[in-house]
Short mmCIF file of C-alpha atoms in Angstrom, two decimals:
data_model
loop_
_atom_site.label_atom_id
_atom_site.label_comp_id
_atom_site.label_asym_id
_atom_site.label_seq_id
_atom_site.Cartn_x
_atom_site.Cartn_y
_atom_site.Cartn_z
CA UNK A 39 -15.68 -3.48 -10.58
CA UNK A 40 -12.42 -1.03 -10.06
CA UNK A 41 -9.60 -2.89 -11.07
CA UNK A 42 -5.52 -1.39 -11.97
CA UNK A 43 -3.22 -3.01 -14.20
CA UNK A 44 0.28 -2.65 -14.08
CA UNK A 45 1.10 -5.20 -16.99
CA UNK A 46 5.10 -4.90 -16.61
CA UNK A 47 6.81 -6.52 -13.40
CA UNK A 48 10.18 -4.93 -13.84
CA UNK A 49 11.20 -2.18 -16.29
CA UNK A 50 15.06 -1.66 -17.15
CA UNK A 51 16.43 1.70 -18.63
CA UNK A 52 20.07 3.12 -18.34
CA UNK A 53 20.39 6.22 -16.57
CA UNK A 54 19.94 9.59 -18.42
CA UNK A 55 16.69 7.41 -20.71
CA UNK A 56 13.42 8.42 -20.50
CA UNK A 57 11.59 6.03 -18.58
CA UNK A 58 7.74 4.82 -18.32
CA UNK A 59 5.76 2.73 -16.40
CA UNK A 60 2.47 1.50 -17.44
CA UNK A 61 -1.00 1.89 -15.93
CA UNK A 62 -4.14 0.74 -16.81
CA UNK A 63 -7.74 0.66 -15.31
CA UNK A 64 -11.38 -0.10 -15.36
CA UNK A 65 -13.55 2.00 -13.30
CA UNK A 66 -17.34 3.11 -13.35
CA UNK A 67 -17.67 6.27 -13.42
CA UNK A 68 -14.87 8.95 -13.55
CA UNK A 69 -11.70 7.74 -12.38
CA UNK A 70 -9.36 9.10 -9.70
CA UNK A 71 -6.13 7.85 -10.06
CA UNK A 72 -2.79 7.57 -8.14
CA UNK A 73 1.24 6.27 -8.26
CA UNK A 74 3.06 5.79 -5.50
CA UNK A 75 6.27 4.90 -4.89
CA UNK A 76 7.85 2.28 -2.52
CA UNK A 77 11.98 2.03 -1.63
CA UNK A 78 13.21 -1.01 0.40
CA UNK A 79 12.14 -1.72 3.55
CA UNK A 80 9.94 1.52 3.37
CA UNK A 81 6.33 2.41 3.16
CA UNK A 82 4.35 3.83 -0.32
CA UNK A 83 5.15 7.77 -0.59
CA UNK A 84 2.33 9.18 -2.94
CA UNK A 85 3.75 10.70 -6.24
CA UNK A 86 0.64 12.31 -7.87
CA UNK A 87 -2.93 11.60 -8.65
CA UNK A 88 -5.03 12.83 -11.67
CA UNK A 89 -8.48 13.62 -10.50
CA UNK A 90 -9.45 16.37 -13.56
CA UNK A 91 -7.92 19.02 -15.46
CA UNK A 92 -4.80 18.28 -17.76
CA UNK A 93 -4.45 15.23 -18.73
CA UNK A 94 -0.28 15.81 -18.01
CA UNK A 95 0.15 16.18 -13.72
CA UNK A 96 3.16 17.00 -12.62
CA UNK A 97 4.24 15.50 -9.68
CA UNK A 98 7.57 14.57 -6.94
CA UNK A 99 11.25 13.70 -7.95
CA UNK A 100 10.28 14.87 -11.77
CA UNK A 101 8.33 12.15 -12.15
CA UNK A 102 4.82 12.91 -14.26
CA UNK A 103 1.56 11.03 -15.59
CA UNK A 104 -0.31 11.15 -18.25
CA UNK A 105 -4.47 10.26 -18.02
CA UNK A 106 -5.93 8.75 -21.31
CA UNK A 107 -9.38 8.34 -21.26
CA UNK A 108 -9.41 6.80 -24.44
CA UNK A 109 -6.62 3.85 -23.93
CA UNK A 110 -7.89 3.86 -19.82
CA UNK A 111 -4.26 4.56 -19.22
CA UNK A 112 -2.29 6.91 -16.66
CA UNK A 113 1.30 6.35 -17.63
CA UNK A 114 4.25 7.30 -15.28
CA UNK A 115 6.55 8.76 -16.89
CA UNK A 116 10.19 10.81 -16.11
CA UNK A 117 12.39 12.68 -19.16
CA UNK A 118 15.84 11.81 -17.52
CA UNK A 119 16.26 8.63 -14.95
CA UNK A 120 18.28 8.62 -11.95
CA UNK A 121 20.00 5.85 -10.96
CA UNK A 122 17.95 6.87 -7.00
CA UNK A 123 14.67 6.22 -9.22
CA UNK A 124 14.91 2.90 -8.53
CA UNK A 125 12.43 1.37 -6.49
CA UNK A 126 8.83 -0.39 -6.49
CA UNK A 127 6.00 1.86 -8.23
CA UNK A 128 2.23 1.38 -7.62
CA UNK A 129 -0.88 2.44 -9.54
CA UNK A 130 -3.74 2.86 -8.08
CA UNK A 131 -7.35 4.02 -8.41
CA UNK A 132 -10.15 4.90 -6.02
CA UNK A 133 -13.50 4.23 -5.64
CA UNK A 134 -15.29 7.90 -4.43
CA UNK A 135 -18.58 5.13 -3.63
CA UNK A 136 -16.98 3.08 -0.94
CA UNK A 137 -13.94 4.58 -0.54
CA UNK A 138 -11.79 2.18 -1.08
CA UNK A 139 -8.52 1.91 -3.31
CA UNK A 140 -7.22 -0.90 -5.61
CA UNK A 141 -3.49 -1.00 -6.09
CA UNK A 142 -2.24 -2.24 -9.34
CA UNK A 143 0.60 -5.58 -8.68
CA UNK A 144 3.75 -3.13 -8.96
CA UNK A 145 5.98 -2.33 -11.15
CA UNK A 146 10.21 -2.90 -10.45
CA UNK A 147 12.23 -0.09 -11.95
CA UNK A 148 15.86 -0.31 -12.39
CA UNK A 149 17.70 2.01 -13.56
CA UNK A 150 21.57 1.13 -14.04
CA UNK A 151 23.87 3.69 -14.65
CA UNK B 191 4.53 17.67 11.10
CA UNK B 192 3.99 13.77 11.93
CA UNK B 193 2.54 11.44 9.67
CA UNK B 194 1.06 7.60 9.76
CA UNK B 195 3.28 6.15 12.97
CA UNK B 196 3.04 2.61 12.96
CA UNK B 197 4.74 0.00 15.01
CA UNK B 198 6.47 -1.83 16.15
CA UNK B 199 8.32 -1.40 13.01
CA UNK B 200 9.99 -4.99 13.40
CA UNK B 201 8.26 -7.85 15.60
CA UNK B 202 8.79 -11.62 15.96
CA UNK B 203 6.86 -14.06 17.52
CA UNK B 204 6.86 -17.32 17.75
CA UNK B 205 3.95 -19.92 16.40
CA UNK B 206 0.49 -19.62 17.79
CA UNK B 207 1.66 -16.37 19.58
CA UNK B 208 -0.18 -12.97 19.74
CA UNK B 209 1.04 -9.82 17.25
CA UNK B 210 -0.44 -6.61 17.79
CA UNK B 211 -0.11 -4.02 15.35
CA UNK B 212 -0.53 -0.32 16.09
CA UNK B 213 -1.27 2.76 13.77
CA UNK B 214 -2.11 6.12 14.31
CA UNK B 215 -3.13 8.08 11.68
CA UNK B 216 -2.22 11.72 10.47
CA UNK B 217 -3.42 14.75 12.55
CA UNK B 218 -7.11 15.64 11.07
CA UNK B 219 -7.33 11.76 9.56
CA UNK B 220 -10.61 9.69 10.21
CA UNK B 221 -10.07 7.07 7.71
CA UNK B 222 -7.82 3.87 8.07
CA UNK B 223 -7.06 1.08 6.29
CA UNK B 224 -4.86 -2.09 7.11
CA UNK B 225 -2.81 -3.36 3.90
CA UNK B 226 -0.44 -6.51 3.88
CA UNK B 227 2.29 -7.43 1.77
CA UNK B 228 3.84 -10.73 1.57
CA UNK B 229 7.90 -10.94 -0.23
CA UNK B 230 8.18 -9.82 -3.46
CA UNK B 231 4.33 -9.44 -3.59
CA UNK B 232 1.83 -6.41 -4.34
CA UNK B 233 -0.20 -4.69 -1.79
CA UNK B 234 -3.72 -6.61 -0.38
CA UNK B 235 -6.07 -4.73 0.81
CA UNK B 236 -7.51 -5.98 4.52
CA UNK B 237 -9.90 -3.65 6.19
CA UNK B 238 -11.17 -0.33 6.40
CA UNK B 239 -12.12 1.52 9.33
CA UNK B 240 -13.40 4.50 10.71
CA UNK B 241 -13.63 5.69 13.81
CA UNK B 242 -15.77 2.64 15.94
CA UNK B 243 -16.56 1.10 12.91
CA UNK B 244 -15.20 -1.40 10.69
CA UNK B 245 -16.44 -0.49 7.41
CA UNK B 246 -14.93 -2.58 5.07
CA UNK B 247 -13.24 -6.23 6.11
CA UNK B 248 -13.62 -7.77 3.01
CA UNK B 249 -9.73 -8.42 2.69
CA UNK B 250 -9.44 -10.13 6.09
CA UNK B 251 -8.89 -13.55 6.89
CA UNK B 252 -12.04 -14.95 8.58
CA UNK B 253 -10.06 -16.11 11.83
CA UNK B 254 -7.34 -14.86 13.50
CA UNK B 255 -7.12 -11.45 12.47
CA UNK B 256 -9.35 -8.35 13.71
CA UNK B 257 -9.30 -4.96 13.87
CA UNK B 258 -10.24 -1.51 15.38
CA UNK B 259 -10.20 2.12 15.81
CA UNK B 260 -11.47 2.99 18.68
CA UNK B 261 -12.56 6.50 19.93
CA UNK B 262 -9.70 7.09 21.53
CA UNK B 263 -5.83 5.95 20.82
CA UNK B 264 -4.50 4.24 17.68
CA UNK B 265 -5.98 1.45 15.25
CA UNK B 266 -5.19 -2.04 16.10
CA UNK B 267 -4.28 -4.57 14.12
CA UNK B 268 -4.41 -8.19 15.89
CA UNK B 269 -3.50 -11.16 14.94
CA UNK B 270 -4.07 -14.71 17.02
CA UNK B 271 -1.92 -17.63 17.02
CA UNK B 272 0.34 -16.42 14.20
CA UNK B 273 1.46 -19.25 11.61
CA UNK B 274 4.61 -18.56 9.41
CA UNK B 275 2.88 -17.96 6.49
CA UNK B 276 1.47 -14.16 8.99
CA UNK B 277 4.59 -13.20 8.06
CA UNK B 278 4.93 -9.64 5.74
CA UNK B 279 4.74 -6.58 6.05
CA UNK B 280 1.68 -4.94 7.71
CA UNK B 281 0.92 -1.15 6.13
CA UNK B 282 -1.39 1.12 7.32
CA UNK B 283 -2.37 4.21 5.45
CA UNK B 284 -5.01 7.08 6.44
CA UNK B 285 -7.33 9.74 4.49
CA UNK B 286 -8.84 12.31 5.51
CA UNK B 287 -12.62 11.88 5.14
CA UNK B 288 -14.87 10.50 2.45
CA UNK B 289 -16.86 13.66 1.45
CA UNK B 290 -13.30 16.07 1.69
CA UNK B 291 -12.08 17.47 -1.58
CA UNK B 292 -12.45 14.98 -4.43
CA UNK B 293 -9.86 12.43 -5.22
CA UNK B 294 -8.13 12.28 -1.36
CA UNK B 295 -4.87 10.91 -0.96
CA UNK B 296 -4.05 7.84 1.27
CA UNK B 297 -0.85 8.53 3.13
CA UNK B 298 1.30 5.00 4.38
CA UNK B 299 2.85 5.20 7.42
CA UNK B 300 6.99 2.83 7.30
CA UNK B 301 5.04 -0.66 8.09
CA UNK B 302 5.20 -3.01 10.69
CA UNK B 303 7.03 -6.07 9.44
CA UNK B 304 6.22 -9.07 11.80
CA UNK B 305 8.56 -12.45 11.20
CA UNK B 306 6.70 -15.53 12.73
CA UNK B 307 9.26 -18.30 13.97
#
């Protein structure tokens, strides 16, 4: 079964830190995976997805992710936080046989300044 | 350049009254899917359709709520004599087509959040 683990609920860092947010999954088969990002009040705006290629993708607002097949991970990740970073980020992974997408639980990012 | 367009994007109805949810997905869009979130709560996936056909309703509450996308005019999301625990936020999100380019994005539209009094 597809399945995405987000295993933090919140995640502090002061602004200017590096900042990650964890992602892991179980999938059969090769996995397409996404983040997303979700203000207040707002819907999910998609980030970036790793479907092949690098294992680094580059994606909005600086933000990057890095696929390891290895560790079944696909890390968010962002050099320099802004304080605006703050928000609700999912993970999530697709299943190309039905179609369907499992979102990870969510991950709270503050960043304080 | 208009993407998901749900709404209403605020409703409130009293107990054991109707809500009906609309979405209409991005331009070229065949796929939609009905997602709920309840406070401070991840996303749960409901349903999945395609054009005249339900697909996937695996997430759905076995009475009160259906769903469509019919030929013609936006998905529907309905829900019957609403109890206070209906309350969330209702998200729909669209993708292109199954077979497109591998790994398709699902686009959200802003969400529908109904309040059941």
């Amino acid at each position: 079964a597809q399945s995405v683990a987000q295993p933090e609920d919140q995640v502090n860092v002061a602004e200017g830190n590096p900042l990650t947010v964890k992602c892991t999954y179980s999938v059969s088969g090769n996995p397409y995976l996404f983040w997303y990002v979700q203000y207040p009040n707002r819907g999910l705006q998609f980030l970036l997805k790793y479907i092949t290629g690098d294992n680094l993708v580059k994606g909005s607002y600086g933000f990057e992710a890095e696929f390891n097949k290895s560790q079944t991970s696909f890390h968010l990740k962002k050099p320099s936080a802004l304080v605006s970073d703050s928000a609700l980020y999912f993970c999530a992974v697709r299943d190309m046989n039905f179609n369907k997408f499992y979102f990870g639980s969510g991950t709270k990012l503050n960043v304080k300044p | 350049n208009a993407g998901v367009m749900q709404n209403p994007r605020h409703l409130v109805r009293r107990r054991g009254q109707e809500a009906r949810l609309r979405c209409s997905p991005m331009k070229g869009h065949s796929h939609v899917y009905w997602y709920r979130q309840l406070p401070e709560e991840g996303l749960k996936f409901m349903v999945y359709l395609q054009k005249e056909n339900i697909i996937d309703e695996s997430g759905m509450p076995k009475e009160r709520f259906s769903a469509e996308f019919p030929k013609e005019g936006p998905s529907i999301l309905r829900i019957q004599q609403v109890v206070r625990g209906d309350s969330a936020a209702y998200f729909c999100a669209s993708s292109p087509s199954r077979y497109g380019a591998s790994g398709n994005t699902i686009y959200f539209g802003e969400g529908s959040w109904l309040t059941v009094v």
